[in-house]
Every structure is written in structure tokens, then in C-alpha cells.
Coordinates of C-alpha atoms in Angstrom, one line a residue:
M1 CA -13.0 -14.3 -18.2
S2 CA -16.0 -15.4 -16.1
N3 CA -15.8 -15.2 -12.3
Y4 CA -19.3 -16.0 -11.5
Q5 CA -18.2 -18.6 -9.0
D6 CA -16.6 -15.9 -6.9
G7 CA -19.8 -13.9 -6.7
I8 CA -19.3 -11.5 -9.6
S9 CA -21.9 -11.7 -12.4
P10 CA -20.4 -11.9 -15.9
R11 CA -22.8 -9.1 -17.0
K12 CA -21.2 -6.8 -14.4
I13 CA -17.7 -7.7 -15.4
L14 CA -18.5 -6.6 -19.0
N15 CA -20.4 -3.4 -17.9
P16 CA -17.9 -0.5 -18.2
W17 CA -20.1 1.8 -16.2
Y18 CA -20.2 -0.6 -13.3
S19 CA -16.4 -1.2 -13.3
N20 CA -15.6 2.5 -13.6
V21 CA -17.8 3.4 -10.6
V22 CA -16.3 0.5 -8.5
L23 CA -12.8 1.6 -9.6
L24 CA -13.5 5.2 -8.5
L25 CA -14.8 4.0 -5.1
F26 CA -11.9 1.6 -4.6
A27 CA -9.4 4.4 -5.5
V28 CA -11.0 6.9 -3.1
T29 CA -11.4 4.4 -0.3
G30 CA -7.8 3.1 -0.8
I31 CA -6.4 6.6 -0.5
L32 CA -8.4 7.2 2.7
I33 CA -7.4 3.9 4.2
V34 CA -3.8 3.7 3.3
S35 CA -3.3 7.4 4.2
Q36 CA -4.2 6.7 7.8
N37 CA -0.8 5.1 8.1
F38 CA 0.9 8.4 7.2
V39 CA -1.6 11.2 7.9
L40 CA -0.2 12.1 11.3
L41 CA 3.4 12.5 10.2
P42 CA 3.1 16.2 9.3
M43 CA 1.1 16.9 12.5
S44 CA 3.6 16.2 15.2
A45 CA 3.4 19.7 16.7
Q46 CA -0.4 19.5 16.8
L47 CA -0.4 16.1 18.5
Q48 CA 2.1 17.3 21.1
A49 CA -0.1 20.3 21.9
E50 CA -3.3 18.4 21.9
F51 CA -2.2 15.5 24.1
H52 CA 0.6 17.2 26.1
I53 CA 3.2 14.6 25.2
E54 CA 6.9 14.6 24.6
H55 CA 8.2 14.6 21.0
S56 CA 9.6 11.0 21.4
F57 CA 6.1 9.7 21.9
V58 CA 4.5 11.4 18.9
F59 CA 5.1 8.6 16.3
L60 CA 4.0 5.8 18.7
S61 CA 0.4 5.9 17.4
T62 CA 1.6 5.7 13.8
S63 CA 3.9 2.7 14.6
I64 CA 1.0 0.9 16.4
F65 CA -1.3 1.5 13.5
S66 CA 1.3 0.3 11.0
F67 CA 2.0 -2.9 12.9
C68 CA -1.7 -3.8 13.4
Y69 CA -2.4 -2.9 9.8
A70 CA 0.3 -5.2 8.4
C71 CA -0.7 -8.1 10.7
G72 CA -4.3 -7.6 9.8
F73 CA -3.7 -8.6 6.2
L74 CA -2.8 -12.1 7.2
A75 CA -5.4 -12.2 10.1
W76 CA -8.4 -11.4 7.9
T77 CA -7.6 -13.4 4.8
V78 CA -9.0 -16.7 6.2
V79 CA -12.1 -14.9 7.5
V80 CA -12.6 -13.5 4.0
K81 CA -12.5 -17.1 2.5
K82 CA -14.9 -18.4 5.2
Y83 CA -17.6 -15.6 5.1
G84 CA -17.0 -13.9 1.7
K85 CA -15.4 -10.8 0.4
R86 CA -18.5 -8.5 0.5
K87 CA -19.4 -9.2 4.1
V88 CA -15.9 -8.8 5.4
L89 CA -15.2 -5.6 3.4
I90 CA -18.5 -3.9 4.5
L91 CA -18.1 -4.9 8.2
G92 CA -14.4 -4.0 8.1
L93 CA -15.2 -0.5 6.8
L94 CA -18.0 0.0 9.3
F95 CA -15.6 -0.8 12.2
T96 CA -13.0 1.4 10.6
A97 CA -15.5 4.3 10.4
C98 CA -16.4 3.7 14.1
F99 CA -12.8 3.4 15.4
T100 CA -11.7 6.5 13.3
A101 CA -14.6 8.5 14.9
C102 CA -13.5 7.3 18.3
V103 CA -9.9 8.3 17.6
G104 CA -11.2 11.8 16.9
L105 CA -13.1 12.0 20.2
V106 CA -10.6 10.8 22.8
H107 CA -8.3 13.1 24.8
N108 CA -6.1 10.5 26.5
Y109 CA -3.0 9.5 24.4
A110 CA -2.9 5.9 25.7
I111 CA -6.5 5.3 24.6
F112 CA -5.7 7.2 21.3
C113 CA -2.9 4.7 20.6
L114 CA -5.1 1.7 21.4
L115 CA -7.9 3.0 19.1
R116 CA -5.3 3.6 16.4
G117 CA -4.3 0.0 16.6
L118 CA -7.9 -1.2 16.3
Q119 CA -8.3 1.2 13.4
G120 CA -5.3 -0.3 11.7
L121 CA -6.6 -3.9 12.3
S122 CA -10.0 -3.1 10.8
S123 CA -8.6 -1.1 7.9
A124 CA -6.6 -4.1 6.8
T125 CA -9.8 -5.8 5.5
F126 CA -10.0 -3.3 2.6
T127 CA -6.8 -3.4 0.4
P128 CA -6.5 -7.2 -0.2
I129 CA -10.2 -7.5 -1.0
A130 CA -10.2 -4.5 -3.3
L131 CA -7.2 -5.9 -5.2
H132 CA -9.0 -9.3 -5.4
Y133 CA -12.1 -7.7 -6.8
G134 CA -9.9 -5.7 -9.1
L135 CA -8.4 -8.8 -10.7
E136 CA -11.9 -10.1 -11.3
L137 CA -13.5 -6.9 -12.5
F138 CA -10.8 -4.7 -14.2
N139 CA -8.6 -4.9 -17.2
N140 CA -4.9 -4.2 -16.8
K141 CA -5.2 -0.5 -17.4
K142 CA -7.7 -0.1 -14.6
M143 CA -5.6 -2.2 -12.3
I144 CA -2.7 0.2 -13.0
I145 CA -4.9 3.1 -12.0
L146 CA -6.0 1.4 -8.8
S147 CA -2.4 0.4 -7.9
T148 CA -1.2 4.0 -8.6
A149 CA -3.9 5.4 -6.3
L150 CA -2.7 3.1 -3.5
T151 CA 0.9 3.9 -4.1
A152 CA 0.2 7.7 -4.1
S153 CA -1.8 7.5 -0.8
P154 CA 1.2 8.1 1.5
I155 CA 2.2 11.3 -0.5
V156 CA -1.4 12.5 -1.0
S157 CA -2.2 12.0 2.7
Q158 CA 0.8 14.1 3.9
L159 CA 0.0 16.9 1.4
L160 CA -3.6 17.0 2.4
S161 CA -2.6 16.9 6.1
R162 CA -0.4 20.0 5.6
L163 CA -3.3 21.8 3.9
T164 CA -6.2 20.7 6.1
I165 CA -4.5 21.2 9.5
K166 CA -4.6 24.9 8.8
F167 CA -8.4 24.8 9.0
V168 CA -9.3 21.8 11.3
T169 CA -7.9 20.1 14.4
V170 CA -6.6 16.6 14.5
S171 CA -9.8 15.4 16.1
E172 CA -12.0 17.1 13.4
L173 CA -9.9 15.5 10.7
F174 CA -10.5 12.0 12.0
L175 CA -14.2 12.7 12.4
L176 CA -14.4 13.9 8.8
V177 CA -12.6 10.8 7.5
S178 CA -15.0 8.5 9.5
I179 CA -18.0 10.2 7.9
I180 CA -16.6 9.7 4.4
I181 CA -15.7 6.1 5.1
A182 CA -19.3 5.4 6.4
G183 CA -20.8 7.0 3.3
L184 CA -18.5 4.8 1.0
T185 CA -19.5 1.7 3.0
I186 CA -23.2 2.4 2.3
M187 CA -22.4 2.7 -1.5
Y188 CA -20.5 -0.7 -1.4
G189 CA -23.6 -2.2 0.2
Y190 CA -25.6 -1.3 -2.9
L191 CA -23.0 -1.9 -5.5
L192 CA -21.2 -5.1 -4.6
P193 CA -23.0 -8.4 -5.3
K194 CA -23.7 -10.9 -2.6
D195 CA -21.1 -13.6 -2.1
I196 CA -22.0 -16.8 -3.8
E197 CA -19.1 -19.0 -2.8
Q198 CA -18.5 -19.2 1.0
H199 CA -16.9 -21.8 3.2
E200 CA -18.6 -21.5 6.5
R201 CA -17.4 -25.0 7.6
L202 CA -13.8 -24.0 6.9
K203 CA -11.3 -25.0 9.5
I204 CA -9.5 -21.8 10.6
G205 CA -6.3 -23.3 11.9
Q206 CA -5.8 -25.5 8.8
E207 CA -6.3 -22.5 6.5
Y208 CA -3.8 -20.3 8.4
R209 CA -1.3 -23.0 7.8
Q210 CA -2.1 -22.8 4.1
V211 CA -1.5 -19.0 4.3
Y212 CA 2.0 -19.6 5.7
R213 CA 2.7 -22.3 3.1
V214 CA 1.9 -19.7 0.4
L215 CA 4.2 -17.1 2.1
L216 CA 7.1 -19.7 2.5
N217 CA 6.7 -21.4 -0.9
P218 CA 10.1 -21.4 -2.7
K219 CA 8.3 -21.0 -6.0
Y220 CA 7.3 -17.4 -5.0
R221 CA 10.6 -16.4 -3.6
W222 CA 11.5 -14.0 -6.4
L223 CA 7.9 -12.6 -6.6
F224 CA 7.7 -11.9 -2.8
G225 CA 11.2 -10.5 -2.7
M226 CA 10.3 -8.0 -5.4
I227 CA 7.2 -7.0 -3.5
I228 CA 8.9 -6.4 -0.2
I229 CA 11.5 -4.0 -1.7
Q230 CA 9.2 -1.6 -3.4
F231 CA 7.9 0.5 -0.4
F232 CA 11.3 -0.2 1.2
Y233 CA 13.0 1.8 -1.5
F234 CA 10.3 4.5 -1.4
V235 CA 10.8 5.0 2.4
M236 CA 14.6 4.9 2.0
L237 CA 14.4 7.5 -0.8
L238 CA 12.5 10.0 1.3
Q239 CA 14.9 9.4 4.3
I240 CA 18.1 9.8 2.2
I241 CA 16.7 13.0 0.6
Q242 CA 16.0 14.4 4.1
N243 CA 19.5 13.5 5.3
L244 CA 21.1 15.1 2.2
S245 CA 19.2 18.3 2.6
T246 CA 20.3 18.5 6.3
K247 CA 24.0 17.5 5.8
Q248 CA 24.6 19.5 2.6
N249 CA 22.4 22.5 3.4
I250 CA 20.2 21.9 0.4
S251 CA 17.1 24.1 0.5
I252 CA 14.3 21.7 -0.4
S253 CA 11.0 21.5 1.6
P254 CA 9.1 18.3 2.4
T255 CA 6.1 19.6 0.4
T256 CA 8.3 20.0 -2.7
I257 CA 9.7 16.5 -2.3
Q258 CA 6.1 15.1 -2.0
F259 CA 4.9 17.0 -5.1
V260 CA 7.8 15.7 -7.2
S261 CA 7.2 12.2 -5.9
L262 CA 3.5 12.4 -6.8
I263 CA 4.4 13.5 -10.3
G264 CA 6.6 10.5 -10.7
I265 CA 3.9 8.2 -9.4
L266 CA 1.2 9.7 -11.7
I267 CA 3.3 9.1 -14.8
S268 CA 2.6 5.3 -14.5
P269 CA -1.0 5.3 -15.6
L270 CA -0.1 7.3 -18.7
L271 CA 2.2 4.4 -19.8
A272 CA -0.4 1.7 -19.2
P273 CA -0.5 0.5 -22.9
I274 CA 3.3 -0.1 -22.8
L275 CA 3.1 -1.8 -19.4
N276 CA 0.3 -4.1 -20.7
R277 CA 2.1 -4.9 -23.9
I278 CA 5.6 -5.7 -22.5
G279 CA 4.5 -6.9 -19.0
K280 CA 6.9 -8.7 -16.6
K281 CA 10.1 -8.0 -18.6
L282 CA 9.8 -4.3 -17.7
I283 CA 10.5 -5.1 -14.1
I284 CA 14.2 -5.4 -14.9
V285 CA 14.1 -2.0 -16.6
F286 CA 12.5 -0.4 -13.5
L287 CA 15.2 -1.9 -11.3
I288 CA 17.8 -0.3 -13.5
I289 CA 16.0 3.0 -13.3
N290 CA 16.0 2.6 -9.5
L291 CA 19.8 2.0 -9.7
G292 CA 20.2 5.1 -11.8
G293 CA 18.1 7.2 -9.4
F294 CA 20.0 6.2 -6.3
S295 CA 23.3 6.6 -8.1
L296 CA 22.4 10.1 -8.9
L297 CA 21.6 10.8 -5.3
M298 CA 24.9 9.4 -4.2
L299 CA 27.1 11.2 -6.9
S300 CA 25.5 14.7 -7.0
S301 CA 24.0 17.1 -4.6
K302 CA 22.6 19.6 -7.2
I303 CA 19.0 20.4 -6.7
Y304 CA 17.9 19.4 -10.2
C305 CA 19.7 16.0 -9.8
L306 CA 17.7 15.4 -6.6
Y307 CA 14.4 16.1 -8.5
I308 CA 15.4 13.7 -11.3
A309 CA 16.2 11.0 -8.8
I310 CA 12.9 11.4 -7.0
L311 CA 11.0 11.3 -10.2
C312 CA 12.9 8.2 -11.4
I313 CA 12.5 6.2 -8.2
S314 CA 8.8 7.2 -7.6
F315 CA 8.0 6.3 -11.2
S316 CA 9.8 2.9 -11.2
V317 CA 8.1 1.8 -7.9
S318 CA 4.7 2.9 -9.1
S319 CA 5.1 1.2 -12.4
T320 CA 6.4 -2.1 -10.9
L321 CA 3.6 -2.6 -8.4
P322 CA 0.8 -3.3 -11.0
L323 CA 3.1 -5.7 -12.8
L324 CA 3.6 -7.6 -9.5
I325 CA -0.1 -7.7 -8.8
Q326 CA -0.6 -9.3 -12.2
E327 CA 2.1 -11.8 -11.4
V328 CA 0.4 -12.7 -8.1
G329 CA -2.8 -13.2 -10.1
K330 CA -1.0 -15.6 -12.5
Q331 CA 1.2 -17.5 -10.1
I332 CA -1.1 -17.9 -7.1
K333 CA -4.4 -18.0 -9.0
N334 CA -5.6 -21.1 -7.1
N335 CA -5.2 -19.2 -3.7
L336 CA -5.8 -15.6 -4.9
S337 CA -7.2 -14.3 -1.6
Y338 CA -4.1 -15.6 0.2
G339 CA -1.9 -14.2 -2.6
M340 CA -3.4 -10.7 -2.3
A341 CA -3.1 -10.9 1.5
S342 CA 0.6 -11.9 1.2
Y343 CA 1.1 -9.1 -1.4
T344 CA -0.2 -6.3 0.9
F345 CA 1.4 -7.8 4.0
L346 CA 4.9 -7.9 2.3
L347 CA 4.4 -4.4 0.8
F348 CA 3.8 -2.7 4.1
L349 CA 6.4 -5.0 5.9
G350 CA 8.9 -3.5 3.4
S351 CA 7.8 0.0 4.4
S352 CA 8.2 -0.8 8.1
I353 CA 11.7 -2.3 7.5
G354 CA 12.7 0.8 5.6
T355 CA 11.5 3.0 8.5
I356 CA 13.6 1.0 11.0
F357 CA 16.7 0.9 8.8
S358 CA 16.5 4.7 8.1
A359 CA 16.2 5.3 11.9
V360 CA 19.0 2.9 13.0
F361 CA 21.6 3.3 10.2
D362 CA 23.4 6.3 8.8
M363 CA 23.0 7.4 5.2
T364 CA 26.2 5.6 4.0
I365 CA 25.1 2.2 5.3
N366 CA 21.6 2.8 3.9
F367 CA 23.1 3.5 0.4
I368 CA 25.1 0.2 0.7
I369 CA 21.9 -1.7 1.7
V370 CA 19.9 -0.2 -1.2
F371 CA 22.6 -0.8 -3.8
S372 CA 23.2 -4.4 -2.6
T373 CA 19.5 -5.3 -2.7
L374 CA 19.1 -3.7 -6.1
I375 CA 22.0 -5.6 -7.6
I376 CA 20.7 -8.9 -6.1
A377 CA 17.1 -8.2 -7.3
T378 CA 18.3 -7.3 -10.8
Y379 CA 20.5 -10.5 -11.1
Y380 CA 17.6 -12.7 -10.0
S381 CA 15.2 -10.9 -12.3
F382 CA 17.5 -11.6 -15.2
K383 CA 17.7 -15.2 -14.1
Q384 CA 13.9 -15.4 -13.7
D385 CA 13.4 -13.9 -17.2
L386 CA 15.8 -16.4 -18.8
N387 CA 14.0 -19.3 -17.1

């Protein structure tokens, strides 16, 4: 498939060395960027000590980052179409590196939260553009690897946080991340081709209306519904496990949960040939695996059953996401940049909804919500498959 009109030379698409290097850079950058949404979760004690704040204010900076990050996906998508993917990605990463460094330098929590919001807004330039480039440059197997890296980011970031906080302060961690992002930005400046197709006379207001038309299009209702529930289930899984371990006195540490989740996520790339061969029909299988995993959580409190449930749900979410990315590429190919922005926005919107539900409702109601949405999703997936 030639994508020269989008600024990618056919020679580079066919060059495995080039696509492998870009894949590695996208995976590393994706983990760094997405992890900023979760990196502070294991550091609540350090934040309290460093900023002299109450525990109830600790997660405010993460919530602000998350909100700005999700909104940024839709905010930047028209800018990308107007000025080109390469320009926006490089400028976005440069601003992200600057804001991340500033986050590491301030000692006032209000300014810290403000900078976290700006960091989230600038960070939102990366993921939709990387996925858009991925659909142009990578085969399905490499897209699965990229999707797995992004899915594993929340777990990897929390594991790394628990390890690095023993050696560095919160401020030093942000400064280190900013230096790495700046270095990666320089590499993108050399590797990514100049944008050929730009629309500098684009009418911004008219294009934002087009974005919302894509989001609200009834044709994509099933696809967008499937996207929004993926991270929702992942967040609900971790919250339910935490509630079970507290209420039933199950001895299982957060680090163990994260390691088991990571194993489940990393199984997905190993099954890439099967995912490529069968494709969209496997989504129903993964929904049924999710049903089985949550059923196991509800019916048994034995430690090995919890591990199996975590493996099953982590694996099914990780394996479903690359299939959904492919569907976005097929169904919204005429508005691919808007499709990728919608994908990332809905994915992290699902994560935010899961966080709110897990905080507001008790475990029984959360189980009812999870099972209800899974049954509805499975029914409509069967219906979609038959059509």
C-alpha cells in the first residue's frame, strides 16, 4: 500500500530497518508518554512529604493530567490535519519535555498541578499521530507490538516508579523523563519525513464539527463502544482485586498484581499470526474470556483463581485493542486522523469512567455494571458479525 500522499515515501514503507527503528522509538515514547498518567500513583507518600499536602489532594495532579490528556486528543487532531503530523508531533514532544522538566523543578503544589495539566495537553499530540503513522508504516504484527506497548504502559510505569523512587526523588524522576523525551524528539526530527500534504487554509471550526460528526456517527457505534470499554474493564479489574484483597484478607501485593497483568498483556504479541489470520471475529472470543475472568473473580477468592482472572482479562484487553485499531483504519479510512483521535480519546475516557465508578460504587454494583456491559457488548458483537 502506497501512502506517499501522506508524506511517507513508499521506499521507507518497504524498508524493514526503517520501520523497525520507528517502531522501537514509538514504543519507548509511548510508554514514557502514557505512563505519565499513572506514574505518580505509587508515590503518594513522597508527594505528601515533598509538597506538605493532605492525602485527599495527592491524586489531584493525576486527575488534571488525565482530563487534559483526554481532551487534547480531540483538540490537536484538526491542528495535525492543518499543519501535518511531523510538525505537530515534534513540537508537541518538545513542549512535553519542557513542561515535564518544569514539573520537576517547582515546589508549589498548585503550580505543580497546573504544569501537569499543560504536560497532559501537550502529551496528547503523540499517541494518535504514532498510531496514524503505524497504520501507514507497519504490518499487522508490528501494530500489535505497538498497541501492546501502549497497553502495558500503565503497569510498566507503576512498576518502574516503585523501583526508581528508592533511588531518586519525584523531581529527579520528572527531570530524567524530560531529558529522554527531548532526546527522542531529536531522533524523530532526523527519521520522520517532511509532511507533503498540509491544509494550511483549513477552516478550524468546520473541521471540529467534522470530528464530532465522526464521534457521533451511528455507523461507528459498535466500534466506539468496544473501544471505550477496554480500559474501563482494566481499571475495574484492578479496583475489584484491591477490594477483594481488603475485604477477604487475601495476601496479594500491588506489585504482584502488576507483574501478573504485565504477563497477560505480553502474551498478545506472541499470538500475532493468529490475530492476523482470524481478525475481527476474535473480538467475540475475547469478550467471552473477559466474562470468564470476571466470573472467576466473583465466584472464587482463592489466590490462584485471582491470578488466572488477572491473566485472562489483561490478555483479552491487550489482544482486542490492535484489532480495534485495524477496524478504525478500515471503517474510518477517509478520516483516519480523526478516527485515531477518537480512538485514543474514547480509550482514556473509558479509563476515567472506570476510575470514577470504582470510587463511587461498591464492589457488588461494579460487578453488575461489568457483567451488564459485557453481555450487551457480546450480543452486539454477534449481531455485527452476522451482518
